[in-house]
Short mmCIF file of C-alpha atoms and ligand atoms in Angstrom, two decimals:
data_model
loop_
_atom_site.label_atom_id
_atom_site.label_comp_id
_atom_site.label_asym_id
_atom_site.label_seq_id
_atom_site.Cartn_x
_atom_site.Cartn_y
_atom_site.Cartn_z
CA MET A 1074 4.91 16.78 -15.47
CA ASN A 1075 1.36 15.56 -16.04
CA GLU A 1076 -0.76 17.82 -13.81
CA THR A 1077 -3.83 15.58 -14.14
CA PHE A 1078 -2.57 13.42 -11.30
CA VAL A 1079 -1.41 16.17 -8.93
CA ARG A 1080 -3.27 16.72 -5.64
CA GLU A 1081 -2.42 18.09 -2.22
CA SER A 1082 -0.64 15.39 -0.25
CA PHE A 1083 -2.13 14.27 3.06
CA LEU A 1084 -0.11 13.88 6.26
CA GLN A 1085 2.51 16.52 5.61
CA GLU A 1086 4.15 18.78 8.18
CA ARG A 1087 6.62 21.61 7.99
CA ALA A 1088 10.08 20.92 9.44
CA ASP A 1089 12.21 24.06 9.24
CA SER A 1090 12.81 24.69 5.55
CA LYS A 1091 11.65 21.20 4.56
CA ILE A 1092 8.39 19.26 4.51
CA ARG A 1093 8.08 15.93 6.24
CA CYS A 1094 5.88 13.31 4.58
CA ASN A 1095 4.14 11.10 7.13
CA VAL A 1096 2.44 8.74 4.70
CA CYS A 1097 4.92 5.91 5.17
CA GLU A 1098 7.51 5.12 7.80
CA ARG A 1099 10.35 6.49 5.70
CA ARG A 1100 8.96 9.86 6.84
CA CYS A 1101 11.02 11.65 4.18
CA LEU A 1102 12.22 15.19 4.77
CA ILE A 1103 11.85 16.90 1.42
CA LEU A 1104 13.50 20.11 0.30
CA SER A 1105 11.64 22.62 -1.86
CA GLY A 1106 11.69 21.30 -5.42
CA GLY A 1107 12.65 17.83 -4.24
CA LYS A 1108 10.83 14.51 -4.11
CA GLY A 1109 10.52 11.79 -1.51
CA TRP A 1110 12.21 8.40 -1.67
CA CYS A 1111 9.26 6.94 -3.61
CA ARG A 1112 9.28 9.83 -6.11
CA THR A 1113 5.47 10.11 -5.92
CA ARG A 1114 5.50 13.18 -3.63
CA GLU A 1115 7.04 16.54 -4.44
CA ASN A 1116 7.67 19.67 -2.38
CA ARG A 1117 6.33 22.57 -4.43
CA ALA A 1118 7.32 25.80 -2.73
CA GLY A 1119 6.52 24.51 0.73
CA ARG A 1120 3.49 22.35 -0.05
CA LEU A 1121 3.72 18.64 -0.61
CA VAL A 1122 1.76 17.16 -3.52
CA THR A 1123 1.15 13.63 -4.69
CA LEU A 1124 1.90 13.06 -8.37
CA ILE A 1125 -0.19 9.90 -8.77
CA TYR A 1126 -3.80 10.65 -7.75
CA GLY A 1127 -5.87 8.42 -10.04
CA ALA A 1128 -2.84 7.42 -12.10
CA ILE A 1129 -3.58 3.83 -13.02
CA SER A 1130 -0.89 1.52 -14.38
CA SER A 1131 -2.97 -1.66 -14.33
CA MET A 1132 -6.51 -2.73 -13.59
CA ALA A 1133 -8.35 -6.06 -13.51
CA ALA A 1134 -11.26 -7.96 -11.97
CA ASN A 1135 -9.53 -10.72 -10.00
CA PRO A 1136 -10.60 -13.62 -7.80
CA ILE A 1137 -9.96 -12.57 -4.19
CA GLU A 1138 -7.68 -15.60 -3.85
CA LYS A 1139 -5.34 -14.06 -6.43
CA LYS A 1140 -4.70 -10.98 -4.24
CA PRO A 1141 -3.98 -13.26 -2.27
CA PHE A 1142 -6.66 -13.52 0.41
CA TYR A 1143 -7.62 -17.00 1.48
CA HIS A 1144 -9.97 -16.27 4.38
CA PHE A 1145 -11.75 -13.10 3.30
CA TYR A 1146 -14.89 -13.42 1.17
CA PRO A 1147 -13.66 -16.62 -0.52
CA GLY A 1148 -15.07 -17.10 -3.97
CA SER A 1149 -15.66 -13.39 -4.48
CA ALA A 1150 -13.99 -11.07 -6.98
CA ALA A 1151 -12.21 -7.79 -6.27
CA PHE A 1152 -11.82 -5.04 -8.80
CA THR A 1153 -8.15 -4.17 -8.55
CA ALA A 1154 -6.02 -1.21 -9.55
CA GLY A 1155 -2.41 -0.20 -9.14
CA SER A 1156 -0.35 2.87 -9.82
CA TRP A 1157 3.40 3.51 -10.07
CA SER A 1158 6.57 3.31 -7.98
CA CYS A 1159 7.27 1.94 -4.51
CA ASN A 1160 8.73 2.89 -1.14
CA PHE A 1161 10.74 -0.37 -0.95
CA GLY A 1162 13.70 -1.32 -3.11
CA CYS A 1163 13.42 -5.14 -3.24
CA PRO A 1164 15.42 -6.42 -6.25
CA TRP A 1165 13.14 -9.44 -6.79
CA CYS A 1166 9.91 -7.48 -7.32
CA GLN A 1167 7.48 -9.39 -9.55
CA ASN A 1168 5.87 -6.12 -10.68
CA PHE A 1169 9.14 -4.29 -11.30
CA ASP A 1170 7.84 -2.75 -14.54
CA ILE A 1171 5.48 -0.54 -12.54
CA SER A 1172 7.11 -0.51 -9.09
CA LYS A 1173 10.46 0.72 -10.40
CA THR A 1174 8.90 3.31 -12.69
CA ALA A 1175 8.83 6.85 -11.40
CA PRO A 1176 5.95 9.19 -12.10
CA PRO A 1177 4.94 11.05 -14.18
CA PRO A 1178 3.29 7.97 -15.58
CA GLN A 1179 1.90 7.39 -18.99
CA GLY A 1180 -1.16 5.71 -17.43
CA GLN A 1181 -4.78 6.77 -17.67
CA TYR A 1182 -6.61 8.91 -15.13
CA LEU A 1183 -9.38 7.09 -13.33
CA SER A 1184 -11.66 8.86 -10.89
CA PRO A 1185 -12.75 7.07 -7.70
CA GLN A 1186 -16.34 7.27 -8.96
CA ARG A 1187 -15.46 5.52 -12.22
CA PHE A 1188 -13.44 2.88 -10.38
CA VAL A 1189 -16.39 2.04 -8.13
CA GLU A 1190 -18.74 1.99 -11.14
CA LEU A 1191 -16.41 -0.49 -12.83
CA THR A 1192 -16.30 -2.58 -9.65
CA GLU A 1193 -20.08 -2.87 -9.68
CA GLY A 1194 -20.30 -3.15 -13.45
CA THR A 1195 -17.97 -6.14 -13.54
CA GLY A 1196 -19.92 -7.93 -10.82
CA CYS A 1197 -17.17 -7.65 -8.21
CA GLN A 1198 -17.99 -7.65 -4.52
CA GLY A 1199 -15.23 -5.26 -3.52
CA THR A 1200 -12.17 -3.25 -4.34
CA SER A 1201 -8.45 -3.92 -4.03
CA ILE A 1202 -5.57 -1.48 -4.34
CA SER A 1203 -2.55 -3.54 -5.28
CA PHE A 1204 0.08 -4.29 -7.97
CA ASN A 1205 2.44 -1.53 -6.78
CA GLU A 1206 2.54 -0.29 -3.16
CA PRO A 1207 -0.98 1.05 -2.47
CA THR A 1208 0.11 3.28 0.42
CA LEU A 1209 1.54 5.65 -2.18
CA SER A 1210 -2.00 6.06 -3.53
CA LEU A 1211 -3.32 7.06 -0.11
CA GLU A 1212 -5.46 10.02 -1.19
CA TRP A 1213 -7.10 8.17 -4.10
CA SER A 1214 -7.64 5.05 -1.97
CA LEU A 1215 -9.44 7.06 0.70
CA ASP A 1216 -11.87 8.44 -1.86
CA VAL A 1217 -12.41 4.98 -3.37
CA PHE A 1218 -12.95 3.33 0.01
CA ARG A 1219 -15.51 5.87 1.23
CA LEU A 1220 -17.54 5.55 -1.94
CA ALA A 1221 -17.24 1.77 -2.15
CA ARG A 1222 -18.32 1.29 1.46
CA SER A 1223 -21.36 3.50 0.91
CA ARG A 1224 -22.35 1.09 -1.89
CA GLY A 1225 -21.93 -2.01 0.28
CA LEU A 1226 -18.63 -3.13 -1.27
CA TYR A 1227 -15.61 -4.35 0.68
CA ASN A 1228 -12.17 -2.68 0.47
CA THR A 1229 -8.76 -4.32 0.54
CA PHE A 1230 -5.08 -3.38 0.39
CA VAL A 1231 -2.22 -5.63 -0.73
CA THR A 1232 0.72 -3.90 0.86
CA ASN A 1233 4.22 -4.04 2.28
CA GLY A 1234 2.74 -2.68 5.52
CA TYR A 1235 5.04 0.32 5.81
CA MET A 1236 2.30 2.94 6.11
CA THR A 1237 2.37 5.08 9.24
CA ALA A 1238 -0.20 4.63 11.99
CA GLU A 1239 -1.66 7.96 10.87
CA ALA A 1240 -2.13 6.73 7.29
CA LEU A 1241 -3.51 3.40 8.45
CA SER A 1242 -6.02 5.15 10.69
CA LEU A 1243 -7.24 7.25 7.77
CA LEU A 1244 -7.62 4.12 5.65
CA ILE A 1245 -9.56 2.29 8.36
CA GLU A 1246 -11.85 5.26 8.94
CA ALA A 1247 -12.48 5.44 5.19
CA GLY A 1248 -13.50 1.78 5.01
CA LEU A 1249 -10.48 -0.53 4.78
CA ASP A 1250 -11.75 -4.03 5.58
CA ALA A 1251 -8.76 -6.27 4.93
CA MET A 1252 -5.09 -6.11 4.11
CA ASN A 1253 -2.60 -8.67 2.98
CA VAL A 1254 0.86 -7.71 4.17
CA ASP A 1255 3.94 -9.02 2.41
CA VAL A 1256 6.52 -9.58 5.15
CA LYS A 1257 9.71 -9.95 3.18
CA GLY A 1258 11.98 -11.49 5.78
CA ASP A 1259 13.71 -10.82 9.07
CA ALA A 1260 15.18 -7.50 10.16
CA THR A 1261 18.53 -8.07 8.44
CA VAL A 1262 17.05 -9.19 5.13
CA VAL A 1263 14.48 -6.42 4.99
CA ALA A 1264 16.96 -3.67 5.90
CA LYS A 1265 19.48 -4.91 3.33
CA TYR A 1266 17.33 -5.84 0.34
CA CYS A 1267 14.37 -3.51 0.75
CA LYS A 1268 16.70 -0.54 1.28
CA GLY A 1269 16.72 0.65 4.84
CA ILE A 1270 13.38 -0.70 5.99
CA ASP A 1271 12.67 -1.49 9.66
CA VAL A 1272 10.56 -4.66 9.65
CA GLU A 1273 9.36 -4.01 13.20
CA LYS A 1274 7.35 -1.11 11.82
CA VAL A 1275 5.66 -3.50 9.41
CA TRP A 1276 4.71 -5.77 12.32
CA ALA A 1277 3.46 -2.73 14.25
CA ALA A 1278 1.13 -1.84 11.37
CA CYS A 1279 -0.16 -5.41 11.25
CA LYS A 1280 -0.83 -5.34 14.98
CA LEU A 1281 -2.60 -1.99 14.83
CA ALA A 1282 -4.75 -3.17 11.94
CA ARG A 1283 -5.79 -6.28 13.88
CA LEU A 1284 -6.57 -4.24 16.97
CA ARG A 1285 -8.76 -1.95 14.88
CA GLY A 1286 -10.70 -4.91 13.49
CA VAL A 1287 -9.13 -5.15 10.04
CA HIS A 1288 -8.79 -8.65 8.59
CA VAL A 1289 -5.03 -9.26 8.19
CA GLU A 1290 -3.27 -11.98 6.21
CA ILE A 1291 0.51 -12.31 5.95
CA THR A 1292 2.37 -13.40 2.82
CA THR A 1293 6.06 -14.11 2.40
CA LEU A 1294 7.56 -14.53 -1.03
CA VAL A 1295 10.33 -17.05 -0.41
CA VAL A 1296 13.50 -16.10 -2.28
CA PRO A 1297 16.11 -18.88 -2.22
CA THR A 1298 19.27 -17.97 -0.29
CA VAL A 1299 17.76 -14.62 0.74
CA ASN A 1300 14.92 -15.33 3.18
CA ASP A 1301 14.48 -19.11 3.11
CA SER A 1302 16.46 -20.01 6.23
CA ASP A 1303 14.70 -21.87 9.03
CA SER A 1304 15.45 -19.03 11.43
CA THR A 1305 13.91 -16.40 9.15
CA LEU A 1306 10.74 -18.38 8.49
CA HIS A 1307 10.39 -19.45 12.12
CA GLY A 1308 10.85 -15.82 13.13
CA ILE A 1309 7.98 -14.74 10.88
CA ALA A 1310 5.77 -17.51 12.26
CA GLU A 1311 6.71 -16.48 15.80
CA HIS A 1312 5.70 -12.89 15.10
CA ILE A 1313 2.34 -14.03 13.77
CA VAL A 1314 1.64 -16.18 16.82
CA THR A 1315 2.96 -13.91 19.57
CA GLY A 1316 2.50 -10.47 18.04
CA LEU A 1317 -0.72 -10.89 16.08
CA GLY A 1318 -2.50 -13.46 18.19
CA GLY A 1319 -2.13 -16.35 15.75
CA MET A 1320 -4.77 -17.32 13.25
CA SER A 1321 -8.43 -16.56 13.51
CA PRO A 1322 -10.82 -19.43 14.30
CA GLY A 1323 -11.59 -21.43 11.20
CA THR A 1324 -8.38 -20.54 9.36
S1 SF4 B 2881 5.28 8.02 0.88
FE1 SF4 B 2881 7.06 7.34 2.08
S2 SF4 B 2881 8.76 7.21 0.61
FE2 SF4 B 2881 7.14 8.47 -0.33
S3 SF4 B 2881 7.66 10.59 0.16
FE3 SF4 B 2881 6.24 9.86 1.76
S4 SF4 B 2881 7.54 9.08 3.41
FE4 SF4 B 2881 8.84 9.26 1.55
#
């Protein structure tokens, strides 16, 4: 185990002889010595730790449209980093080489300070945590967001939207400005292919984010024969209109 990346995990609670992780809606119950579903959090003698604080698998200065965000600071660039693993199990993942890789990673350690320096040094207007599921990098993201906001930079997440309301609140308080949520299909598709995920909890996170003033965009990667039926795509559109209040003026 590479101890460089180990930090106390946020949002943990004792549950009898186990620890519950409340970072994402899997809310794993983890035995001593065990790890959560995502393999990034480990119960060490009754304390939960994250194994990926500052563990960077990939990093790049990208146009904001590549995140993708189409209605948030168009024409700007976001300095983007990702880590390892995921809390979903989608078989079609485009970033499978990092999302299906369990820590301990072979990646480099990057402090939040250095990440923000690189953001400014590359002429970017903001940050983005992306590539793998950013919720798993909660603790590092919070430190990045606070620092970036204090420097006048924006902060974004490209996410599957399965963070808990508690985690989302922490992110918003730290300076999350926008998130792009990948809604992968209807309830049946998401439960089957993403391995036991409740898509209604994704929509709930989107709704909460909007209510708290976060800019939200929805993406769906259309996978032929999996989530390309009219009913699935109409259902997603219906959720956007009725649950999220449709599109913002000018979009
Ligand atoms: S982040 Fe999610 S998948 Fe990972 S240990 Fe916590 S609840 Fe489980």
